[in-house]
Amino acid sequence: MKSRGQESFVSLPGFAARLYNNLTQTRAIERQHQEIARDLVSRIEHGRLLDIGTGPGKLLFEVHQLNSSIELFGLDISEAMVQLARKNLTGINVNIQCGDVRHTNYVDDFFDIVTCTGSFYLWDNPEKCLEEVFRIMKKDRSAYLYETYQDFNDSQVREALKTNLAGESLVRRLVTPIFLMRQLRMTYRTSEIVDIIKRTSFAGSYTIGQISLGGFPAWLRIQLTKCA
Ligand SMILES: C[S@@+](CC[C@H](N)C(=O)[O-])C[C@H]1O[C@@H](n2cnc3c(N)ncnc32)[C@H](O)[C@@H]1O
């Protein structure tokens, strides 16, 4: 079976991880992570939070800024990203592991909250991955996946991109839209996400809503609750 893209991250060279880190250092993406972090800390005061596909660890950094008593965990399939996250989070007490969400080594019912941003669309066998998320979450708790989606409103997104990149360097204004539109084309349609969830243990307990993050109107917030 063809990989959805996670395979390219497994062997990602260090320079490519640093390039990703650099390209995503825009004010708009920083705002996206800050808005997601605010959303998450409004849902738990303490306990264990796992960020799957944490990449350079920017979401974990923002969560820590808002509430330093939340215990932070990050997981990523790319060793280069893991190295980068550890560097970006120097001085913060955080547990970052390299691994595939499809089979982790966390014990059952371990996390109070699980999240991921822009990673779900890359997972091979997403149903199996969601079953693993179900296993490692505590009962009656939720996972919040923030994902861009393919059936976005094209003109709204292009307009938002122009505004968001207005103050950025010429390189970012040229490269970011290419990188972003390519990534959006790889994501799922909303109906495909619903079909995947319906094939998992979260089938009876999920909500999906369209949201704007960092002024970018192409995001879904997917809430998956582990019902007892
Ligand atoms: C587009 S990046 C997003 C990074 C970060 N969440 C952010 O918002 O900047 C996707 C990340 O998901 C990771 N990833 C892809 N498939 C994965 C899997 N099966 N298990 C764990 N991490 C995975 C990749 O290595 C990559 O770092």
Short mmCIF file of C-alpha atoms and ligand atoms in Angstrom, two decimals:
data_model
loop_
_atom_site.label_atom_id
_atom_site.label_comp_id
_atom_site.label_asym_id
_atom_site.label_seq_id
_atom_site.Cartn_x
_atom_site.Cartn_y
_atom_site.Cartn_z
CA MET A 1 0.00 0.00 0.00
CA LYS A 2 1.32 3.47 -0.92
CA SER A 3 2.31 5.59 2.13
CA ARG A 4 0.29 8.80 2.68
CA GLY A 5 3.54 10.66 3.27
CA GLN A 6 4.72 9.57 6.69
CA GLU A 7 7.51 7.51 5.05
CA SER A 8 9.17 10.69 3.76
CA PHE A 9 9.40 11.89 7.38
CA VAL A 10 10.97 8.66 8.70
CA SER A 11 14.21 9.40 6.85
CA LEU A 12 13.93 13.21 6.84
CA PRO A 13 17.43 14.72 6.79
CA GLY A 14 18.33 17.23 9.51
CA PHE A 15 18.56 20.13 7.04
CA ALA A 16 14.98 19.47 5.81
CA ALA A 17 13.67 19.48 9.40
CA ARG A 18 15.47 22.79 9.99
CA LEU A 19 14.00 24.18 6.74
CA TYR A 20 10.50 23.17 7.90
CA ASN A 21 11.22 24.82 11.26
CA ASN A 22 12.29 27.99 9.49
CA LEU A 23 9.44 28.13 6.95
CA THR A 24 6.87 27.69 9.71
CA GLN A 25 8.32 30.55 11.75
CA THR A 26 5.78 33.03 10.39
CA ARG A 27 3.65 35.22 12.62
CA ALA A 28 0.47 33.51 11.28
CA ILE A 29 1.66 29.98 12.10
CA GLU A 30 2.87 31.13 15.51
CA ARG A 31 -0.66 32.52 16.10
CA GLN A 32 -2.17 29.19 14.99
CA HIS A 33 -0.14 27.32 17.61
CA GLN A 34 -1.02 29.94 20.26
CA GLU A 35 -4.74 29.66 19.49
CA ILE A 36 -4.63 25.85 19.61
CA ALA A 37 -2.68 25.99 22.90
CA ARG A 38 -5.32 28.32 24.41
CA ASP A 39 -8.06 25.95 23.28
CA LEU A 40 -6.26 22.97 24.88
CA VAL A 41 -5.45 24.61 28.22
CA SER A 42 -9.08 25.70 28.53
CA ARG A 43 -9.91 21.98 28.63
CA ILE A 44 -7.40 20.73 31.24
CA GLU A 45 -5.66 22.38 34.18
CA HIS A 46 -3.15 19.63 34.85
CA GLY A 47 -2.39 16.06 33.83
CA ARG A 48 -0.66 14.50 30.83
CA LEU A 49 -0.87 15.97 27.34
CA LEU A 50 0.44 14.15 24.26
CA ASP A 51 1.13 15.97 20.98
CA ILE A 52 1.34 13.41 18.15
CA GLY A 53 3.49 14.42 15.17
CA THR A 54 4.88 17.23 17.28
CA GLY A 55 7.45 18.20 14.61
CA PRO A 56 9.66 21.01 15.99
CA GLY A 57 7.61 21.05 19.22
CA LYS A 58 6.12 24.53 18.83
CA LEU A 59 2.66 23.61 20.15
CA LEU A 60 4.20 22.08 23.28
CA PHE A 61 6.17 25.30 23.78
CA GLU A 62 3.00 27.41 23.61
CA VAL A 63 1.10 25.10 26.00
CA HIS A 64 3.98 25.39 28.48
CA GLN A 65 3.85 29.22 28.26
CA LEU A 66 0.17 29.15 29.28
CA ASN A 67 0.23 26.41 31.91
CA SER A 68 3.52 24.99 33.16
CA SER A 69 1.83 22.40 35.38
CA ILE A 70 0.60 20.33 32.42
CA GLU A 71 2.92 17.31 31.91
CA LEU A 72 4.08 17.41 28.30
CA PHE A 73 4.73 14.48 25.95
CA GLY A 74 5.59 14.61 22.25
CA LEU A 75 5.76 11.81 19.68
CA ASP A 76 7.13 11.99 16.15
CA ILE A 77 8.12 9.41 13.55
CA SER A 78 11.07 11.55 12.40
CA GLU A 79 14.28 11.38 14.41
CA ALA A 80 15.36 14.72 12.87
CA MET A 81 12.16 16.40 14.09
CA VAL A 82 12.60 14.83 17.53
CA GLN A 83 16.14 16.28 17.77
CA LEU A 84 14.82 19.69 16.72
CA ALA A 85 11.92 19.58 19.21
CA ARG A 86 14.32 18.68 22.04
CA LYS A 87 16.50 21.66 21.06
CA ASN A 88 13.54 24.07 20.74
CA LEU A 89 12.24 22.92 24.14
CA THR A 90 15.54 23.12 26.01
CA GLY A 91 14.91 23.98 29.66
CA ILE A 92 11.31 22.71 29.58
CA ASN A 93 10.42 19.43 31.26
CA VAL A 94 9.07 17.43 28.34
CA ASN A 95 9.19 13.79 27.23
CA ILE A 96 9.79 13.55 23.47
CA GLN A 97 9.88 10.13 21.82
CA CYS A 98 10.58 8.99 18.30
CA GLY A 99 7.89 6.56 17.15
CA ASP A 100 4.87 5.77 15.01
CA VAL A 101 1.43 6.53 16.44
CA ARG A 102 0.27 3.21 15.01
CA HIS A 103 1.93 1.32 17.87
CA THR A 104 3.32 3.33 20.77
CA ASN A 105 4.80 2.11 24.05
CA TYR A 106 2.56 4.21 26.31
CA VAL A 107 0.47 2.17 28.77
CA ASP A 108 -3.35 1.96 28.54
CA ASP A 109 -5.47 4.89 29.85
CA PHE A 110 -2.39 7.11 30.32
CA PHE A 111 -3.19 10.54 28.82
CA ASP A 112 -5.64 13.20 30.01
CA ILE A 113 -5.63 14.87 26.61
CA VAL A 114 -4.20 13.98 23.20
CA THR A 115 -3.73 16.37 20.34
CA CYS A 116 -2.13 16.73 16.93
CA THR A 117 -1.83 19.54 14.38
CA GLY A 118 -1.39 18.89 10.70
CA SER A 119 -0.19 15.32 11.15
CA PHE A 120 -3.27 13.06 10.94
CA TYR A 121 -3.49 13.32 7.13
CA LEU A 122 -0.02 11.71 6.87
CA TRP A 123 -0.73 8.63 8.99
CA ASP A 124 -0.75 5.32 7.16
CA ASN A 125 -3.67 3.16 8.31
CA PRO A 126 -5.41 6.00 10.19
CA GLU A 127 -8.04 3.66 11.67
CA LYS A 128 -5.34 1.63 13.43
CA CYS A 129 -3.68 4.87 14.60
CA LEU A 130 -6.97 6.14 16.07
CA GLU A 131 -7.42 2.80 17.87
CA GLU A 132 -4.00 3.36 19.44
CA VAL A 133 -5.04 6.90 20.48
CA PHE A 134 -8.18 5.35 22.03
CA ARG A 135 -6.09 2.82 23.96
CA ILE A 136 -3.66 5.31 25.52
CA MET A 137 -6.30 7.90 26.53
CA LYS A 138 -8.07 7.90 29.87
CA LYS A 139 -11.79 7.13 29.80
CA ASP A 140 -14.21 10.05 29.31
CA ARG A 141 -11.33 12.21 28.00
CA SER A 142 -10.99 13.64 24.51
CA ALA A 143 -8.45 13.91 21.75
CA TYR A 144 -8.44 17.13 19.69
CA LEU A 145 -7.06 16.86 16.17
CA TYR A 146 -6.52 20.14 14.31
CA GLU A 147 -6.32 19.41 10.60
CA THR A 148 -6.54 21.30 7.38
CA TYR A 149 -8.95 19.78 4.84
CA GLN A 150 -9.26 19.48 1.10
CA ASP A 151 -12.79 20.84 0.58
CA PHE A 152 -11.80 24.30 1.86
CA ASN A 153 -13.09 27.50 0.27
CA ASP A 154 -10.39 28.30 -2.30
CA SER A 155 -10.99 32.05 -2.68
CA GLN A 156 -11.24 32.60 1.10
CA VAL A 157 -7.97 30.73 1.62
CA ARG A 158 -6.06 32.61 -1.11
CA GLU A 159 -7.32 35.94 0.30
CA ALA A 160 -6.29 34.96 3.84
CA LEU A 161 -2.84 33.89 2.59
CA LYS A 162 -2.22 37.31 1.04
CA THR A 163 -3.14 39.06 4.31
CA ASN A 164 -1.22 36.61 6.51
CA LEU A 165 2.01 36.86 4.52
CA ALA A 166 1.90 40.64 3.95
CA GLY A 167 4.70 41.47 6.42
CA GLU A 168 6.88 38.43 5.67
CA SER A 169 10.11 38.23 3.63
CA LEU A 170 9.96 37.83 -0.18
CA VAL A 171 11.17 34.20 0.10
CA ARG A 172 8.37 33.33 2.53
CA ARG A 173 5.76 35.16 0.42
CA LEU A 174 6.85 33.11 -2.61
CA VAL A 175 7.58 29.72 -1.06
CA THR A 176 4.88 29.42 1.63
CA PRO A 177 1.82 29.46 -0.72
CA ILE A 178 3.38 26.73 -2.93
CA PHE A 179 4.23 24.57 0.08
CA LEU A 180 0.82 25.19 1.68
CA MET A 181 -1.38 24.58 -1.39
CA ARG A 182 0.53 21.35 -2.07
CA GLN A 183 -0.04 20.26 1.53
CA LEU A 184 -3.77 21.15 1.37
CA ARG A 185 -4.20 18.99 -1.72
CA MET A 186 -2.79 16.01 0.23
CA THR A 187 -5.27 16.34 3.09
CA TYR A 188 -8.62 14.52 3.43
CA ARG A 189 -12.05 15.77 2.47
CA THR A 190 -14.28 16.18 5.55
CA SER A 191 -16.47 13.23 4.48
CA GLU A 192 -13.38 10.97 4.27
CA ILE A 193 -12.43 11.89 7.85
CA VAL A 194 -15.96 11.03 9.00
CA ASP A 195 -15.75 7.67 7.22
CA ILE A 196 -12.42 6.88 8.92
CA ILE A 197 -13.74 7.79 12.39
CA LYS A 198 -16.86 5.67 11.85
CA ARG A 199 -14.62 2.62 11.40
CA THR A 200 -13.04 3.12 14.87
CA SER A 201 -13.97 2.95 18.56
CA PHE A 202 -14.68 6.71 18.42
CA ALA A 203 -17.61 6.11 16.02
CA GLY A 204 -20.32 7.12 18.48
CA SER A 205 -18.55 10.05 20.14
CA TYR A 206 -17.02 12.59 17.80
CA THR A 207 -17.64 16.14 16.59
CA ILE A 208 -16.07 17.97 13.67
CA GLY A 209 -16.19 21.74 13.24
CA GLN A 210 -14.68 24.17 10.75
CA ILE A 211 -12.52 26.81 12.41
CA SER A 212 -10.14 29.60 11.46
CA LEU A 213 -6.68 29.53 13.06
CA GLY A 214 -4.23 32.41 12.81
CA GLY A 215 -6.67 34.05 10.40
CA PHE A 216 -6.48 31.01 8.11
CA PRO A 217 -9.96 29.57 7.37
CA ALA A 218 -9.06 26.02 6.38
CA TRP A 219 -8.97 24.11 9.65
CA LEU A 220 -11.10 21.43 11.26
CA ARG A 221 -11.22 20.73 14.96
CA ILE A 222 -12.00 17.04 15.42
CA GLN A 223 -12.96 16.03 18.95
CA LEU A 224 -12.85 12.29 19.70
CA THR A 225 -14.10 11.19 23.12
CA LYS A 226 -13.27 7.86 24.74
CA CYS A 227 -16.60 6.83 26.16
CA ALA A 228 -16.50 4.38 29.07
C1 LIG B 1 3.35 18.72 8.80
S1 LIG B 1 4.27 18.20 10.20
C2 LIG B 1 3.41 19.04 11.53
C3 LIG B 1 4.32 19.28 12.70
C4 LIG B 1 3.71 20.04 13.90
N1 LIG B 1 2.57 19.35 14.46
C5 LIG B 1 3.34 21.44 13.52
O1 LIG B 1 2.18 21.84 13.74
O2 LIG B 1 4.23 22.18 13.06
C6 LIG B 1 3.73 16.53 10.41
C7 LIG B 1 4.53 15.76 11.46
O3 LIG B 1 3.88 14.49 11.68
C8 LIG B 1 4.89 13.50 11.84
N2 LIG B 1 4.30 12.18 11.55
C9 LIG B 1 3.84 11.72 10.36
N3 LIG B 1 3.35 10.48 10.47
C10 LIG B 1 3.50 10.12 11.78
C11 LIG B 1 3.19 8.94 12.51
N4 LIG B 1 2.63 7.88 11.92
N5 LIG B 1 3.49 8.90 13.84
C12 LIG B 1 4.07 9.97 14.44
N6 LIG B 1 4.39 11.14 13.78
C13 LIG B 1 4.10 11.21 12.48
C14 LIG B 1 5.98 13.93 10.85
O4 LIG B 1 7.22 13.37 11.13
C15 LIG B 1 5.94 15.46 11.02
O5 LIG B 1 6.85 15.92 11.97
#
